[in-house]
């Protein structure tokens, strides 16, 4: 069975069981502070389990792209070494939100596996939760009794809290689970050891394929469990592992999900999969990682130096490193796999198809720059080895290579070993631990449970229509962080405060109690669909009514910049072409930033056109046409632009200004004239194929021009010129250039004259022509003098001192034959003489200079120089 059919069969099966089939959510998460990437099928549905939103239907099924490379689920180090863990994988899942529970979940899982897919039940094992004293929970007999109806008792195994109790995080919904494992070993192997001994023992042919989670508890901040009123089902089956079983192969990499990519790697790198264990690991690493990186880029998360972007960069670098070390790839090559990946996945995941070129470009550029870093690191490592007197490289040096050059320990070890050196691994680990502690203690936060004041947790956003409203606090909690101290998070029954989103910063403002007490709101953010107001204080009389007041300037100016980004987007697509796609934006009151895909620099003429285009739309004073709740499909038909990597519901908000129409949740001006003026401040590259425009609007433009004019006036005053300053500056520059030329000629003459005079002043000491003299030349003049004398005379030992702008310079020149014969070294000599002029320097063995801040010491230095040859 082909992988495409396996996926389709799963979805069709659950559709026939009355489930709604939904597409995979984007893999990169935007409003969840506890998670960077979706790491299991349930992550996009978290808000339903938390009760912050209601699902479209209480039965859903899907395939979800998951990434397990950071935080609680991190399989990165396994990937490549085993045959069944990936960074990016698809998780097939069926969900019940307060609808069916264990009975149906187990029955359907069994029916699908054994009847639809036809898996022999004699290769299956299941597990049930054995209970936990810590939590005061007994065995999950409910699940056990159901399983007994389908499978032999001796194939039902009891599992501990680690394997059979699933938790979303430290807090929140959780519950026992039942895993389904397969044993795909040969009969011969099975005869040697019973499969049940190998379940959950990391055996590559006895693996878990499906986990059925029965969500029935809520874990509170103090660690205790509450029973949930509504029970849920959350299941996750590894798609690639299922393909392995159904295609009768022994490794996920031998399924048709991976074989086309592996073939391509073989061709590009001229290697053969299955020949050598080391290059096999490398091939698996690359085949896996290219998928993770490509999907992340398609979802809008580019490799970068911080946060989620850094995680992606590290994954790609791991692939590059394995290619570099084990497949001898010294040039970029991973980007070439994008095409095959698209052929393979583009149909099920259209975001890969439409962004193939961007994926290719970004990966190629990353490869280039990391290979350069690797080269630099190799040189540095050579130096470290050179300066190591023992056969062990210091852990702290290895850590420095890792930390500043991205040079991982195993690579350092590999290269060191080739040269007969070891790396002090314990020292390395200690440095790593220290760094982790530093960052942990800087970012440590403690969050208390919500204090619930009202059971009604619906929360209405009314900020599109008003900036002031009477509100009631429904819950709050305290968050302590080392960096920011105590903070309170407040949730109201309704709120005019816009929460950060769509690039636009969150509103600030205040909450006023009836008795006049005022609490400032410092930020507003959305977390799993709840609008949270941040404050350094808790209001008194928390049970009363408050007047919530959004800071009007902050909002008005943010709206001005937000609308401007839409007009800018339209301008870019009109002037540069419709290949332009938004790749990120930041909208603040005083500034806007817009990132987009485009493959070359936007030149000055184009920038002017873009600016003019936006300003023309501003002058047209186009009115805001808002459709707050229209079907997604209708909006798209009307021409609205949707972004990749953004999670949209069935109904969306569409914002139109003239011909510009976008799906957007942000706040906007009433008419474009409110923007006043749009001014581009800069254009730059932020990654291969991604450009960034920074711009300002409204009062910021006024301030900008005021400032420019002030500077212009100052320049005019300095120039004291009635003509245009530009002309005056040009003539000053011309004058300056001709003066420079004249000085050069004069100095050359001076050097020549000096050379003539000096040739008669050498002292002959031990066959050496010695001269120590103070001269009135600059550093370049002295250098020329030295080399010209050197060309005419042999056996020279020259020391020149000079005073330049209250600084002292010493120069030492030694004929090359003396350097060898008399073992003299100009670099060492100037370094020693440098102390007379309170400075230091160095250079080569035949020519070196020192600079210092004590010209009075020049004479003493010159006197002392004789000692080196007497
Ligand atoms: P394992 O113990 O094998 O790592 P898990 O307990 O971490 O699995 P779950 O978190 O229960 O797995 O995820 C549900 C299913 O997703 C698993 O049964 C498995 O089929 C699949 N899965 C989990 N992690 C990976 C991974 N890194 N690569 C591919 N599939 C995975
Ligand atoms: Mg795991």
PDB file of C-alpha atoms in Angstrom, residues 337-433:
ATOM      1  CA  UNK A 337      16.716  17.892  -2.453  1.00  0.00           C
ATOM      2  CA  UNK A 338      13.913  20.473  -2.361  1.00  0.00           C
ATOM      3  CA  UNK A 339      12.657  19.425  -5.773  1.00  0.00           C
ATOM      4  CA  UNK A 340      12.345  15.745  -4.880  1.00  0.00           C
ATOM      5  CA  UNK A 341      10.719  16.635  -1.599  1.00  0.00           C
ATOM      6  CA  UNK A 342       8.175  18.715  -3.449  1.00  0.00           C
ATOM      7  CA  UNK A 343       7.368  15.856  -5.822  1.00  0.00           C
ATOM      8  CA  UNK A 344       6.916  13.640  -2.801  1.00  0.00           C
ATOM      9  CA  UNK A 345       4.953  15.868  -0.430  1.00  0.00           C
ATOM     10  CA  UNK A 346       3.758  18.810  -2.509  1.00  0.00           C
ATOM     11  CA  UNK A 347       0.355  17.365  -3.167  1.00  0.00           C
ATOM     12  CA  UNK A 348      -0.574  16.673   0.449  1.00  0.00           C
ATOM     13  CA  UNK A 349       1.137  19.872   1.630  1.00  0.00           C
ATOM     14  CA  UNK A 350       0.658  22.653  -0.962  1.00  0.00           C
ATOM     15  CA  UNK A 351       2.804  25.068   1.043  1.00  0.00           C
ATOM     16  CA  UNK A 352       5.847  23.009   0.020  1.00  0.00           C
ATOM     17  CA  UNK A 353       4.859  23.157  -3.617  1.00  0.00           C
ATOM     18  CA  UNK A 354       4.326  26.885  -3.860  1.00  0.00           C
ATOM     19  CA  UNK A 355       7.485  27.774  -1.961  1.00  0.00           C
ATOM     20  CA  UNK A 356       9.968  25.349  -3.466  1.00  0.00           C
ATOM     21  CA  UNK A 357      12.232  28.070  -4.799  1.00  0.00           C
ATOM     22  CA  UNK A 358      12.333  29.946  -1.509  1.00  0.00           C
ATOM     23  CA  UNK A 359      13.126  26.718   0.359  1.00  0.00           C
ATOM     24  CA  UNK A 360      15.932  26.011  -2.066  1.00  0.00           C
ATOM     25  CA  UNK A 361      17.428  29.489  -1.781  1.00  0.00           C
ATOM     26  CA  UNK A 362      17.283  29.689   1.975  1.00  0.00           C
ATOM     27  CA  UNK A 363      18.845  26.264   2.465  1.00  0.00           C
ATOM     28  CA  UNK A 364      21.584  26.979  -0.063  1.00  0.00           C
ATOM     29  CA  UNK A 365      22.553  30.251   1.613  1.00  0.00           C
ATOM     30  CA  UNK A 366      22.604  28.605   5.038  1.00  0.00           C
ATOM     31  CA  UNK A 367      24.783  25.829   3.697  1.00  0.00           C
ATOM     32  CA  UNK A 368      27.205  28.342   2.211  1.00  0.00           C
ATOM     33  CA  UNK A 369      27.615  30.323   5.357  1.00  0.00           C
ATOM     34  CA  UNK A 370      27.908  27.314   7.663  1.00  0.00           C
ATOM     35  CA  UNK A 371      30.511  25.675   5.433  1.00  0.00           C
ATOM     36  CA  UNK A 372      32.509  28.907   5.679  1.00  0.00           C
ATOM     37  CA  UNK A 373      32.154  28.788   9.458  1.00  0.00           C
ATOM     38  CA  UNK A 374      33.314  25.195   9.429  1.00  0.00           C
ATOM     39  CA  UNK A 375      36.419  26.230   7.498  1.00  0.00           C
ATOM     40  CA  UNK A 376      37.177  29.005   9.975  1.00  0.00           C
ATOM     41  CA  UNK A 377      36.559  26.627  12.845  1.00  0.00           C
ATOM     42  CA  UNK A 378      38.982  24.121  11.353  1.00  0.00           C
ATOM     43  CA  UNK A 379      41.703  26.777  11.195  1.00  0.00           C
ATOM     44  CA  UNK A 380      40.965  27.787  14.749  1.00  0.00           C
ATOM     45  CA  UNK A 381      41.097  24.210  15.884  1.00  0.00           C
ATOM     46  CA  UNK A 382      44.504  23.880  14.259  1.00  0.00           C
ATOM     47  CA  UNK A 383      45.671  26.873  16.297  1.00  0.00           C
ATOM     48  CA  UNK A 384      44.232  25.405  19.487  1.00  0.00           C
ATOM     49  CA  UNK A 385      46.069  22.162  18.807  1.00  0.00           C
ATOM     50  CA  UNK A 386      49.274  24.079  18.062  1.00  0.00           C
ATOM     51  CA  UNK A 387      49.077  25.791  21.442  1.00  0.00           C
ATOM     52  CA  UNK A 388      48.235  22.658  23.396  1.00  0.00           C
ATOM     53  CA  UNK A 389      51.258  21.208  25.123  1.00  0.00           C
ATOM     54  CA  UNK A 390      49.590  18.009  26.337  1.00  0.00           C
ATOM     55  CA  UNK A 391      47.610  15.568  24.193  1.00  0.00           C
ATOM     56  CA  UNK A 392      44.322  16.819  25.596  1.00  0.00           C
ATOM     57  CA  UNK A 393      42.386  19.816  24.328  1.00  0.00           C
ATOM     58  CA  UNK A 394      40.907  21.961  27.069  1.00  0.00           C
ATOM     59  CA  UNK A 395      37.163  21.539  27.600  1.00  0.00           C
ATOM     60  CA  UNK A 396      36.720  25.286  27.740  1.00  0.00           C
ATOM     61  CA  UNK A 397      38.427  25.739  24.349  1.00  0.00           C
ATOM     62  CA  UNK A 398      36.215  23.062  22.818  1.00  0.00           C
ATOM     63  CA  UNK A 399      33.221  24.825  24.324  1.00  0.00           C
ATOM     64  CA  UNK A 400      34.331  28.145  22.875  1.00  0.00           C
ATOM     65  CA  UNK A 401      34.488  26.533  19.433  1.00  0.00           C
ATOM     66  CA  UNK A 402      31.006  25.168  19.973  1.00  0.00           C
ATOM     67  CA  UNK A 403      29.547  28.346  21.374  1.00  0.00           C
ATOM     68  CA  UNK A 404      30.985  30.930  19.000  1.00  0.00           C
ATOM     69  CA  UNK A 405      31.570  28.919  15.829  1.00  0.00           C
ATOM     70  CA  UNK A 406      28.755  26.376  16.084  1.00  0.00           C
ATOM     71  CA  UNK A 407      31.428  23.691  16.074  1.00  0.00           C
ATOM     72  CA  UNK A 408      29.883  20.708  17.842  1.00  0.00           C
ATOM     73  CA  UNK A 409      31.847  18.581  20.262  1.00  0.00           C
ATOM     74  CA  UNK A 410      31.697  15.405  18.180  1.00  0.00           C
ATOM     75  CA  UNK A 411      33.236  17.199  15.214  1.00  0.00           C
ATOM     76  CA  UNK A 412      35.986  18.697  17.348  1.00  0.00           C
ATOM     77  CA  UNK A 413      36.648  15.240  18.747  1.00  0.00           C
ATOM     78  CA  UNK A 414      36.705  13.662  15.322  1.00  0.00           C
ATOM     79  CA  UNK A 415      39.244  16.098  13.945  1.00  0.00           C
ATOM     80  CA  UNK A 416      41.291  16.118  17.132  1.00  0.00           C
ATOM     81  CA  UNK A 417      41.425  12.341  17.122  1.00  0.00           C
ATOM     82  CA  UNK A 418      42.700  12.309  13.556  1.00  0.00           C
ATOM     83  CA  UNK A 419      45.612  14.408  14.788  1.00  0.00           C
ATOM     84  CA  UNK A 420      46.213  12.268  17.838  1.00  0.00           C
ATOM     85  CA  UNK A 421      44.501  14.514  20.403  1.00  0.00           C
ATOM     86  CA  UNK A 422      41.687  13.947  22.884  1.00  0.00           C
ATOM     87  CA  UNK A 423      39.135  16.486  24.084  1.00  0.00           C
ATOM     88  CA  UNK A 424      38.469  16.998  27.787  1.00  0.00           C
ATOM     89  CA  UNK A 425      34.807  16.051  27.649  1.00  0.00           C
ATOM     90  CA  UNK A 426      34.137  16.574  31.342  1.00  0.00           C
ATOM     91  CA  UNK A 427      35.406  20.133  31.090  1.00  0.00           C
ATOM     92  CA  UNK A 428      33.210  20.688  28.051  1.00  0.00           C
ATOM     93  CA  UNK A 429      30.142  19.375  29.864  1.00  0.00           C
ATOM     94  CA  UNK A 430      30.881  21.625  32.841  1.00  0.00           C
ATOM     95  CA  UNK A 431      31.009  24.707  30.614  1.00  0.00           C
ATOM     96  CA  UNK A 432      27.783  23.643  28.923  1.00  0.00           C
ATOM     97  CA  UNK A 433      26.113  23.172  32.286  1.00  0.00           C
TER      98      UNK A 433
END
